[in-house]
Amino acid sequence: MNLPYAEPYKIKMVESIKRSTIEQRKKWIKEADFNLFNLASDKVFIDLLTDSGTGAMSDNQWAAMMSGDESYAGSSSFLKLKEVVQKITGFKYFLPTHQGRAAENVLFSAMVKEGDLVPGNSHFDTTKGHIEFRKATAVDCTIDEAFDTANLHPFKGNVNLDKLEKVLNENSKENIPFVILTITCNSSGGQPMSMENIQAVSRLCKSYEIPLFFDSARFAENAYFIKKREKGYQNKSIKEIARAIFDCGDGMTMSAKKDGLVNMGGFIALNDEEVYKKATVFNIMYEGFITYGGMNGRDMAALAVGLDEATEFDYLESRIEQVSYLGEKLIEHNIPVQQPIGGHAIFIDANKFVPTIPRDEYRAQALAIELYIIGGIRGVEIGTVLADRDPFTRKNRYPELELVRLAIPRRTYSQNHMDYIAAVLKNIYDSRDEAKTGYKIIDEAPIMRHFTVKFEKI
Ligand SMILES: *Cc1c(COP(=O)(O)O)cnc(C)c1O
């Protein structure tokens, strides 16, 4: 008998969320300059802006918070976290940071210099930001299948090995500080990498003597997909698979706000003592002493428990199956979404949803705004606004995909919320032909503009 999955937890505490009317939301979004980041959270009904730091902690995590050790140096919570990180990743050295981008800042300060190339699979925006800020270049080597949202390739986070080898071959290794693999790959749709591909990249890096790092924000979700989709891993535990992934590399950066199941935190883990020593100096300058790195003792204690819970199969199954449940509903309504459904989010294909809105009028942003106005649902644009301008020509970069991301917070919303979201989207989809115009930018920052950009309706 095949029984459906059900959440392996029950609810001990609830948090109210506010409903509002379409008229109210029209007014609020205009006051927010049509930037969803500018909305106060009480003006949002279902918040799918991000799955970063928005999940619910468990009773065990809350209990761990009470025993957090706030000592400046040598905190026992640090030592506990270090032990868990070493057990899960196998890496020798560990530095806590206040979040993922801080880990990037510290590590890249130690490793990346002007003129360098950093190959990878659709680098995340903060990763790319920290590379470009140092006048280096992020080279995207993702497989082409990733950019066709209807292609059912099971591992769309994979690297095209020929593209990668070309970069490694045509440049001196002094200019390639490392290769970085994002697991799962956020920018290409929460898509996983296969173990086979990770191992192949690892061999290639070894043959060119270039270190391999993981941007590991959703490494446990990636391990779940390997277990479900790749031959030979069905009987392996998530922890065994995660360890096998990390065994392929030299180090990692982590945003603990994702698969750490905490609201704030991050870290670096790596094997090279020289790099660790260099990074330590930057950690102390930017983050704090090496045994807290911008985190509270209690937050490190909660993270130690969170990492353990996030690498349990039952939790991951309910997490990924909830996202998939929403995705399947949308597919039933013929709404164009990235397929297969990714781990943490649904990605709506705005190029197919609203082709009637010109690209230079930010069609994915226009769709995200409509979703807020009609349903009080806050998603985020992953398209031209996020892709920013070319740092040299200052022209808009048009990425292959114009997406609206609906990121699902961990252990936070119910199946009813998923049904509500699907109903709202179906409503918008049914009247999509009426959408003819989008938005124009009236103010933007020189880098990572999407957080503060202001729009006007055309
Ligand atoms: C969130 C994220 C980051 C940055 O982490 P923050 O904790 O938000 O600073 C880096 N890479 C990936 C893949 C992410 O998803």
Short mmCIF file of C-alpha atoms and ligand atoms in Angstrom, two decimals:
data_model
loop_
_atom_site.label_atom_id
_atom_site.label_comp_id
_atom_site.label_asym_id
_atom_site.label_seq_id
_atom_site.Cartn_x
_atom_site.Cartn_y
_atom_site.Cartn_z
CA MET A 1 0.00 0.00 0.00
CA ASN A 2 1.30 3.43 -0.96
CA LEU A 3 0.28 6.00 1.65
CA PRO A 4 0.66 9.74 1.00
CA TYR A 5 3.34 11.61 2.90
CA ALA A 6 2.35 13.74 5.88
CA GLU A 7 4.39 16.22 7.90
CA PRO A 8 6.54 14.49 10.55
CA TYR A 9 5.68 17.19 13.10
CA LYS A 10 2.68 18.82 14.75
CA ILE A 11 2.07 22.47 15.64
CA LYS A 12 2.79 23.83 19.12
CA MET A 13 2.57 27.57 18.48
CA VAL A 14 0.81 29.63 15.80
CA GLU A 15 1.54 33.05 14.32
CA SER A 16 -1.30 35.16 12.88
CA ILE A 17 -1.05 36.53 9.35
CA LYS A 18 -3.21 39.37 8.03
CA ARG A 19 -5.62 39.34 5.13
CA SER A 20 -6.28 42.53 3.12
CA THR A 21 -8.28 43.70 0.11
CA ILE A 22 -7.19 44.23 -3.49
CA GLU A 23 -7.84 47.97 -3.09
CA GLN A 24 -5.56 48.18 -0.04
CA ARG A 25 -2.82 46.25 -1.81
CA LYS A 26 -2.96 48.45 -4.92
CA LYS A 27 -2.31 51.46 -2.69
CA TRP A 28 0.43 49.76 -0.66
CA ILE A 29 2.41 48.49 -3.64
CA LYS A 30 2.36 51.95 -5.25
CA GLU A 31 3.63 53.48 -2.00
CA ALA A 32 6.39 50.82 -2.07
CA ASP A 33 7.49 52.04 -5.55
CA PHE A 34 6.37 48.66 -6.94
CA ASN A 35 9.29 46.97 -5.20
CA LEU A 36 8.07 44.00 -3.16
CA PHE A 37 11.11 44.31 -0.88
CA ASN A 38 9.69 47.64 0.31
CA LEU A 39 6.45 46.18 1.67
CA ALA A 40 5.97 45.85 5.43
CA SER A 41 5.34 42.18 6.20
CA ASP A 42 1.92 42.88 7.75
CA LYS A 43 0.77 43.97 4.30
CA VAL A 44 1.57 40.49 2.96
CA PHE A 45 -0.72 37.49 3.45
CA ILE A 46 1.51 34.64 2.27
CA ASP A 47 5.17 35.58 2.16
CA LEU A 48 7.10 33.63 -0.46
CA LEU A 49 9.78 36.28 -0.96
CA THR A 50 12.39 33.86 0.23
CA ASP A 51 12.95 30.61 2.09
CA SER A 52 15.98 32.25 3.69
CA GLY A 53 15.76 32.54 7.46
CA THR A 54 11.96 32.30 7.30
CA GLY A 55 11.48 28.71 8.45
CA ALA A 56 10.11 27.45 11.75
CA MET A 57 12.55 26.11 14.32
CA SER A 58 11.75 22.91 16.21
CA ASP A 59 11.17 22.52 19.95
CA ASN A 60 14.62 20.94 20.15
CA GLN A 61 16.18 23.98 18.53
CA TRP A 62 14.37 26.34 20.91
CA ALA A 63 15.51 24.20 23.80
CA ALA A 64 19.10 24.41 22.51
CA MET A 65 18.82 28.21 22.40
CA MET A 66 18.32 28.27 26.16
CA SER A 67 21.59 26.47 26.68
CA GLY A 68 23.56 28.68 24.28
CA ASP A 69 26.95 29.72 25.65
CA GLU A 70 27.59 33.43 25.03
CA SER A 71 31.30 33.33 25.91
CA TYR A 72 33.36 35.57 23.62
CA ALA A 73 36.08 32.95 23.18
CA GLY A 74 35.82 29.18 23.29
CA SER A 75 32.01 29.07 23.56
CA SER A 76 30.78 25.52 24.08
CA SER A 77 28.05 26.24 21.51
CA PHE A 78 30.80 26.97 18.99
CA LEU A 79 32.54 23.71 19.83
CA LYS A 80 29.30 21.77 19.51
CA LEU A 81 28.54 23.38 16.14
CA LYS A 82 32.07 22.76 14.92
CA GLU A 83 31.69 19.09 15.80
CA VAL A 84 28.39 18.78 13.90
CA VAL A 85 29.80 20.61 10.85
CA GLN A 86 32.83 18.34 10.82
CA LYS A 87 30.65 15.25 11.14
CA ILE A 88 28.36 16.29 8.29
CA THR A 89 30.93 17.82 5.90
CA GLY A 90 34.20 16.16 6.84
CA PHE A 91 36.07 19.47 6.41
CA LYS A 92 38.88 20.14 8.90
CA TYR A 93 38.57 23.86 9.53
CA PHE A 94 35.47 25.84 10.41
CA LEU A 95 34.67 29.55 10.70
CA PRO A 96 31.23 30.86 11.70
CA THR A 97 29.90 33.98 9.94
CA HIS A 98 26.69 35.92 10.37
CA GLN A 99 25.19 34.64 7.10
CA GLY A 100 26.08 33.14 3.72
CA ARG A 101 27.24 36.27 1.95
CA ALA A 102 29.52 37.03 4.89
CA ALA A 103 31.11 33.62 4.39
CA GLU A 104 31.60 34.58 0.73
CA ASN A 105 33.07 37.93 1.71
CA VAL A 106 35.58 36.35 4.10
CA LEU A 107 36.57 33.45 1.83
CA PHE A 108 36.76 35.53 -1.34
CA SER A 109 38.83 38.19 0.45
CA ALA A 110 41.36 35.44 1.08
CA MET A 111 41.20 33.85 -2.39
CA VAL A 112 39.86 36.11 -5.19
CA LYS A 113 41.80 38.95 -6.82
CA GLU A 114 41.27 41.39 -9.69
CA GLY A 115 41.20 39.73 -13.12
CA ASP A 116 40.39 36.26 -11.74
CA LEU A 117 37.82 33.88 -13.21
CA VAL A 118 35.52 31.86 -10.98
CA PRO A 119 33.70 29.16 -12.97
CA GLY A 120 30.53 27.59 -11.61
CA ASN A 121 26.87 26.76 -12.26
CA SER A 122 24.70 29.91 -12.39
CA HIS A 123 26.32 31.67 -9.40
CA PHE A 124 23.90 33.09 -6.84
CA ASP A 125 23.54 36.88 -6.90
CA THR A 126 25.53 37.58 -3.71
CA THR A 127 28.23 35.17 -4.90
CA LYS A 128 28.45 36.93 -8.22
CA GLY A 129 28.32 40.29 -6.43
CA HIS A 130 31.30 39.38 -4.24
CA ILE A 131 33.23 38.14 -7.28
CA GLU A 132 32.50 41.21 -9.42
CA PHE A 133 33.09 43.58 -6.51
CA ARG A 134 36.69 42.28 -6.60
CA LYS A 135 36.86 42.98 -10.37
CA ALA A 136 36.87 39.26 -11.11
CA THR A 137 34.46 37.39 -13.40
CA ALA A 138 31.94 34.65 -12.63
CA VAL A 139 31.86 32.21 -15.57
CA ASP A 140 28.61 30.27 -15.91
CA CYS A 141 29.14 26.68 -17.08
CA THR A 142 25.61 25.37 -16.44
CA ILE A 143 24.24 22.79 -18.90
CA ASP A 144 22.03 24.29 -21.64
CA GLU A 145 19.07 22.11 -20.62
CA ALA A 146 18.73 24.27 -17.50
CA PHE A 147 17.48 27.19 -19.56
CA ASP A 148 14.59 25.32 -21.14
CA THR A 149 11.91 25.40 -18.43
CA ALA A 150 9.96 22.54 -20.04
CA ASN A 151 12.94 20.14 -20.25
CA LEU A 152 12.55 17.40 -17.64
CA HIS A 153 16.28 16.81 -17.05
CA PRO A 154 16.51 15.51 -13.45
CA PHE A 155 19.70 17.42 -12.63
CA LYS A 156 19.47 20.86 -14.17
CA GLY A 157 22.06 22.22 -11.74
CA ASN A 158 24.72 20.18 -13.56
CA VAL A 159 27.83 21.66 -15.10
CA ASN A 160 28.62 21.29 -18.78
CA LEU A 161 32.03 19.66 -18.48
CA ASP A 162 33.20 20.88 -21.90
CA LYS A 163 32.38 24.49 -21.02
CA LEU A 164 34.24 24.11 -17.72
CA GLU A 165 37.26 22.38 -19.23
CA LYS A 166 37.53 25.12 -21.86
CA VAL A 167 37.78 27.76 -19.11
CA LEU A 168 40.31 25.71 -17.14
CA ASN A 169 42.30 24.95 -20.26
CA GLU A 170 42.44 28.46 -21.73
CA ASN A 171 43.42 30.29 -18.55
CA SER A 172 46.35 29.97 -16.23
CA LYS A 173 45.59 28.39 -12.90
CA GLU A 174 46.91 31.51 -11.13
CA ASN A 175 43.76 33.26 -12.39
CA ILE A 176 41.29 30.61 -11.29
CA PRO A 177 41.26 30.62 -7.48
CA PHE A 178 38.58 27.91 -7.35
CA VAL A 179 35.52 26.46 -9.05
CA ILE A 180 32.27 26.95 -7.12
CA LEU A 181 29.28 24.60 -7.34
CA THR A 182 25.95 25.82 -6.04
CA ILE A 183 23.90 22.95 -4.57
CA THR A 184 21.03 23.11 -5.23
CA CYS A 185 21.40 25.73 -7.91
CA ASN A 186 19.21 28.65 -6.79
CA SER A 187 19.49 30.86 -9.89
CA SER A 188 18.63 28.07 -12.32
CA GLY A 189 15.51 27.14 -10.36
CA GLY A 190 16.44 25.26 -7.18
CA GLN A 191 17.74 22.49 -9.41
CA PRO A 192 20.09 19.80 -8.08
CA MET A 193 23.41 18.50 -9.32
CA SER A 194 23.91 14.77 -9.72
CA MET A 195 26.61 12.97 -7.77
CA GLU A 196 28.04 11.78 -11.08
CA ASN A 197 28.42 15.37 -12.30
CA ILE A 198 29.86 16.60 -9.00
CA GLN A 199 32.41 13.78 -9.12
CA ALA A 200 33.29 14.57 -12.73
CA VAL A 201 33.80 18.27 -11.92
CA SER A 202 35.93 17.21 -8.97
CA ARG A 203 38.18 15.04 -11.18
CA LEU A 204 38.53 17.86 -13.69
CA CYS A 205 39.48 20.33 -10.95
CA LYS A 206 42.05 17.90 -9.55
CA SER A 207 43.63 17.38 -12.94
CA TYR A 208 44.04 21.17 -13.33
CA GLU A 209 45.04 21.55 -9.65
CA ILE A 210 42.21 23.98 -8.97
CA PRO A 211 40.32 23.85 -5.65
CA LEU A 212 36.62 23.01 -5.67
CA PHE A 213 34.22 24.77 -3.31
CA PHE A 214 30.51 24.32 -2.69
CA ASP A 215 27.98 27.08 -2.18
CA SER A 216 26.05 24.74 0.08
CA ALA A 217 22.93 26.67 1.17
CA ARG A 218 20.64 23.77 0.14
CA PHE A 219 23.04 20.83 0.20
CA ALA A 220 20.55 18.62 2.10
CA GLU A 221 17.82 19.22 -0.48
CA ASN A 222 20.36 18.36 -3.19
CA ALA A 223 21.20 15.14 -1.34
CA TYR A 224 17.47 14.29 -1.19
CA PHE A 225 17.18 14.62 -4.99
CA ILE A 226 20.23 12.41 -5.48
CA LYS A 227 18.64 9.78 -3.24
CA LYS A 228 15.36 9.97 -5.16
CA ARG A 229 16.65 10.33 -8.71
CA GLU A 230 20.14 8.92 -9.10
CA LYS A 231 20.86 5.22 -9.46
CA GLY A 232 22.80 3.70 -6.60
CA TYR A 233 21.73 6.11 -3.85
CA GLN A 234 18.25 4.82 -2.94
CA ASN A 235 19.55 2.96 0.10
CA LYS A 236 22.00 5.61 1.27
CA SER A 237 21.07 8.01 4.07
CA ILE A 238 20.93 11.75 3.43
CA LYS A 239 23.92 12.18 5.74
CA GLU A 240 25.94 9.62 3.76
CA ILE A 241 25.09 11.32 0.48
CA ALA A 242 25.91 14.78 1.84
CA ARG A 243 29.25 13.49 3.04
CA ALA A 244 29.96 11.93 -0.35
CA ILE A 245 29.27 15.31 -2.00
CA PHE A 246 31.60 17.21 0.31
CA ASP A 247 34.30 14.54 -0.08
CA CYS A 248 34.58 15.73 -3.71
CA GLY A 249 35.64 19.24 -2.72
CA ASP A 250 38.07 21.35 -0.75
CA GLY A 251 35.64 23.54 1.14
CA MET A 252 32.30 25.26 1.30
CA THR A 253 30.40 28.40 2.14
CA MET A 254 27.06 28.01 3.86
CA SER A 255 24.00 30.14 4.35
CA ALA A 256 22.57 28.45 7.44
CA LYS A 257 19.31 30.35 6.85
CA LYS A 258 18.39 27.65 4.36
CA ASP A 259 19.32 24.06 5.17
CA GLY A 260 20.60 25.06 8.61
CA LEU A 261 16.95 25.56 9.63
CA VAL A 262 17.81 28.74 11.54
CA ASN A 263 16.79 32.36 11.06
CA MET A 264 20.33 33.74 10.87
CA GLY A 265 23.79 32.29 10.45
CA GLY A 266 26.43 30.96 8.10
CA PHE A 267 29.87 29.44 7.98
CA ILE A 268 32.91 28.44 6.01
CA ALA A 269 34.41 24.97 6.23
CA LEU A 270 37.55 23.92 4.39
CA ASN A 271 40.64 21.72 4.39
CA ASP A 272 43.53 24.00 3.35
CA GLU A 273 45.33 25.34 6.41
CA GLU A 274 46.90 28.29 4.55
CA VAL A 275 43.55 29.49 3.21
CA TYR A 276 42.01 28.99 6.65
CA LYS A 277 44.71 31.13 8.25
CA LYS A 278 44.17 33.92 5.70
CA ALA A 279 40.38 33.73 6.04
CA THR A 280 40.71 33.87 9.84
CA VAL A 281 42.18 37.38 9.60
CA PHE A 282 39.27 38.59 7.46
CA ASN A 283 36.78 36.80 9.72
CA ILE A 284 38.09 38.69 12.74
CA MET A 285 38.01 42.00 10.83
CA TYR A 286 34.56 41.63 9.27
CA GLU A 287 32.61 39.18 11.44
CA GLY A 288 34.01 38.78 14.93
CA PHE A 289 36.34 36.48 16.81
CA ILE A 290 36.74 33.03 15.26
CA THR A 291 34.58 31.27 17.87
CA TYR A 292 31.45 33.32 17.15
CA GLY A 293 31.94 35.13 13.81
CA GLY A 294 28.86 37.35 14.07
CA MET A 295 26.62 34.71 15.63
CA ASN A 296 25.16 34.53 19.12
CA GLY A 297 26.09 31.46 21.15
CA ARG A 298 22.41 30.51 21.24
CA ASP A 299 22.17 30.79 17.45
CA MET A 300 25.15 28.48 17.03
CA ALA A 301 23.47 26.03 19.43
CA ALA A 302 20.22 26.11 17.39
CA LEU A 303 22.19 25.66 14.16
CA ALA A 304 23.95 22.56 15.48
CA VAL A 305 20.52 20.96 16.04
CA GLY A 306 19.12 22.39 12.77
CA LEU A 307 21.87 20.87 10.61
CA ASP A 308 21.11 17.50 12.10
CA GLU A 309 17.33 17.82 11.55
CA ALA A 310 17.73 19.16 8.00
CA THR A 311 19.67 16.07 6.98
CA GLU A 312 16.92 13.67 8.12
CA PHE A 313 14.94 12.01 5.32
CA ASP A 314 11.44 12.43 6.83
CA TYR A 315 11.84 16.17 7.23
CA LEU A 316 13.23 16.54 3.70
CA GLU A 317 10.48 14.44 2.19
CA SER A 318 7.72 16.63 3.67
CA ARG A 319 9.64 19.75 2.67
CA ILE A 320 10.26 18.82 -0.95
CA GLU A 321 6.88 17.12 -1.43
CA GLN A 322 5.05 20.25 -0.25
CA VAL A 323 6.84 22.33 -2.88
CA SER A 324 6.09 19.65 -5.45
CA TYR A 325 2.40 19.58 -4.41
CA LEU A 326 2.08 23.27 -5.27
CA GLY A 327 4.00 22.78 -8.51
CA GLU A 328 1.74 19.92 -9.63
CA LYS A 329 -1.37 22.05 -8.96
CA LEU A 330 0.00 24.80 -11.19
CA ILE A 331 0.89 22.32 -13.91
CA GLU A 332 -2.74 21.04 -13.77
CA HIS A 333 -3.83 24.63 -14.50
CA ASN A 334 -1.37 24.75 -17.46
CA ILE A 335 0.62 27.50 -15.78
CA PRO A 336 4.18 27.47 -17.20
CA VAL A 337 6.58 26.57 -14.40
CA GLN A 338 10.17 25.40 -14.35
CA GLN A 339 10.21 21.61 -14.51
CA PRO A 340 11.04 19.39 -12.83
CA ILE A 341 9.88 21.25 -9.72
CA GLY A 342 12.91 22.48 -7.74
CA GLY A 343 13.59 21.89 -4.07
CA HIS A 344 12.73 25.12 -2.33
CA ALA A 345 10.59 27.07 -4.74
CA ILE A 346 8.29 27.20 -7.72
CA PHE A 347 9.64 29.20 -10.63
CA ILE A 348 6.99 30.63 -12.92
CA ASP A 349 8.14 31.17 -16.49
CA ALA A 350 7.14 34.78 -17.20
CA ASN A 351 8.36 34.61 -20.80
CA LYS A 352 5.60 32.08 -21.43
CA PHE A 353 3.08 33.50 -18.94
CA VAL A 354 3.08 37.15 -20.09
CA PRO A 355 4.91 37.33 -23.44
CA THR A 356 2.58 40.27 -24.17
CA ILE A 357 4.61 42.51 -21.86
CA PRO A 358 7.83 43.76 -23.52
CA ARG A 359 11.05 42.44 -21.99
CA ASP A 360 12.45 45.87 -21.32
CA GLU A 361 9.35 46.53 -19.23
CA TYR A 362 10.37 43.82 -16.73
CA ARG A 363 7.64 41.27 -17.38
CA ALA A 364 8.56 38.97 -14.46
CA GLN A 365 8.46 41.92 -12.07
CA ALA A 366 5.05 42.86 -13.52
CA LEU A 367 3.76 39.34 -12.85
CA ALA A 368 5.11 39.36 -9.28
CA ILE A 369 3.30 42.65 -8.64
CA GLU A 370 0.05 41.24 -10.03
CA LEU A 371 0.35 38.20 -7.75
CA TYR A 372 0.63 40.52 -4.78
CA ILE A 373 -2.29 42.72 -5.82
CA ILE A 374 -4.65 39.84 -6.53
CA GLY A 375 -3.74 37.49 -3.68
CA GLY A 376 -1.52 39.26 -1.15
CA ILE A 377 1.22 36.78 -2.08
CA ARG A 378 4.77 38.08 -2.16
CA GLY A 379 7.14 36.35 -4.57
CA VAL A 380 10.28 37.71 -6.17
CA GLU A 381 11.53 38.49 -9.66
CA ILE A 382 14.43 36.37 -10.90
CA GLY A 383 15.00 37.97 -14.25
CA THR A 384 16.29 41.16 -15.79
CA VAL A 385 15.97 43.21 -12.60
CA LEU A 386 18.01 40.68 -10.62
CA ALA A 387 20.50 40.14 -13.45
CA ASP A 388 21.59 43.76 -13.06
CA ARG A 389 23.61 45.76 -15.55
CA ASP A 390 26.85 44.63 -17.14
CA PRO A 391 29.58 46.08 -14.89
CA PHE A 392 31.53 47.34 -17.92
CA THR A 393 28.91 48.47 -20.48
CA ARG A 394 26.21 49.37 -17.87
CA LYS A 395 23.58 47.91 -20.21
CA ASN A 396 20.74 45.74 -18.88
CA ARG A 397 21.71 42.06 -18.94
CA TYR A 398 18.83 40.00 -20.28
CA PRO A 399 19.10 36.50 -18.80
CA GLU A 400 17.72 33.52 -20.69
CA LEU A 401 14.96 33.09 -18.13
CA GLU A 402 12.47 35.60 -16.77
CA LEU A 403 11.11 33.95 -13.65
CA VAL A 404 8.93 34.73 -10.68
CA ARG A 405 10.10 32.70 -7.73
CA LEU A 406 7.72 31.52 -5.06
CA ALA A 407 10.04 30.31 -2.31
CA ILE A 408 8.40 28.12 0.29
CA PRO A 409 9.61 28.67 3.87
CA ARG A 410 10.48 25.46 5.74
CA ARG A 411 7.85 23.96 8.07
CA THR A 412 5.82 27.21 7.92
CA TYR A 413 2.74 27.07 5.66
CA SER A 414 0.05 24.43 5.29
CA GLN A 415 -1.31 22.59 2.29
CA ASN A 416 -4.33 24.97 2.39
CA HIS A 417 -1.96 27.85 1.76
CA MET A 418 -0.62 25.97 -1.26
CA ASP A 419 -4.19 25.55 -2.59
CA TYR A 420 -4.84 29.27 -2.09
CA ILE A 421 -1.70 30.22 -4.02
CA ALA A 422 -2.66 27.92 -6.90
CA ALA A 423 -6.15 29.44 -7.06
CA VAL A 424 -4.80 33.00 -7.18
CA LEU A 425 -2.38 32.12 -9.95
CA LYS A 426 -5.08 30.42 -11.98
CA ASN A 427 -7.15 33.62 -11.78
CA ILE A 428 -4.27 35.70 -13.09
CA TYR A 429 -3.45 33.16 -15.77
CA ASP A 430 -7.03 33.18 -17.08
CA SER A 431 -6.88 36.93 -17.75
CA ARG A 432 -3.23 37.07 -18.84
CA ASP A 433 -3.96 38.39 -22.35
CA GLU A 434 -5.05 41.72 -20.86
CA ALA A 435 -1.50 42.38 -19.59
CA LYS A 436 0.20 44.58 -22.18
CA THR A 437 2.49 46.94 -20.32
CA GLY A 438 4.98 46.63 -17.50
CA TYR A 439 7.19 48.96 -15.49
CA LYS A 440 10.12 51.30 -15.92
CA ILE A 441 12.97 51.88 -13.47
CA ILE A 442 13.17 55.36 -11.98
CA ASP A 443 15.97 54.77 -9.45
CA GLU A 444 18.54 52.02 -8.89
CA ALA A 445 21.75 51.19 -6.99
CA PRO A 446 25.02 50.50 -8.90
CA ILE A 447 25.20 46.85 -7.71
CA MET A 448 22.53 44.37 -6.52
CA ARG A 449 19.87 46.86 -7.52
CA HIS A 450 16.87 44.57 -6.98
CA PHE A 451 16.72 45.21 -3.23
CA THR A 452 16.19 48.99 -3.54
CA VAL A 453 15.15 49.65 -7.13
CA LYS A 454 12.12 51.93 -7.66
CA PHE A 455 9.60 51.47 -10.48
CA GLU A 456 6.85 53.41 -12.16
CA LYS A 457 3.92 51.80 -13.95
CA ILE A 458 3.98 52.36 -17.72
C1 LIG B 1 21.06 32.60 0.26
C2 LIG B 1 22.18 32.18 -0.56
C3 LIG B 1 23.43 32.79 -0.41
C4 LIG B 1 23.68 33.96 0.50
O1 LIG B 1 23.39 33.68 1.81
P1 LIG B 1 22.77 34.75 2.83
O2 LIG B 1 22.65 33.98 4.09
O3 LIG B 1 21.48 35.23 2.28
O4 LIG B 1 23.76 35.86 2.95
C5 LIG B 1 24.47 32.31 -1.19
N1 LIG B 1 24.27 31.31 -2.07
C6 LIG B 1 23.08 30.71 -2.22
C7 LIG B 1 22.92 29.60 -3.20
C8 LIG B 1 22.00 31.14 -1.49
O5 LIG B 1 20.81 30.56 -1.69
#
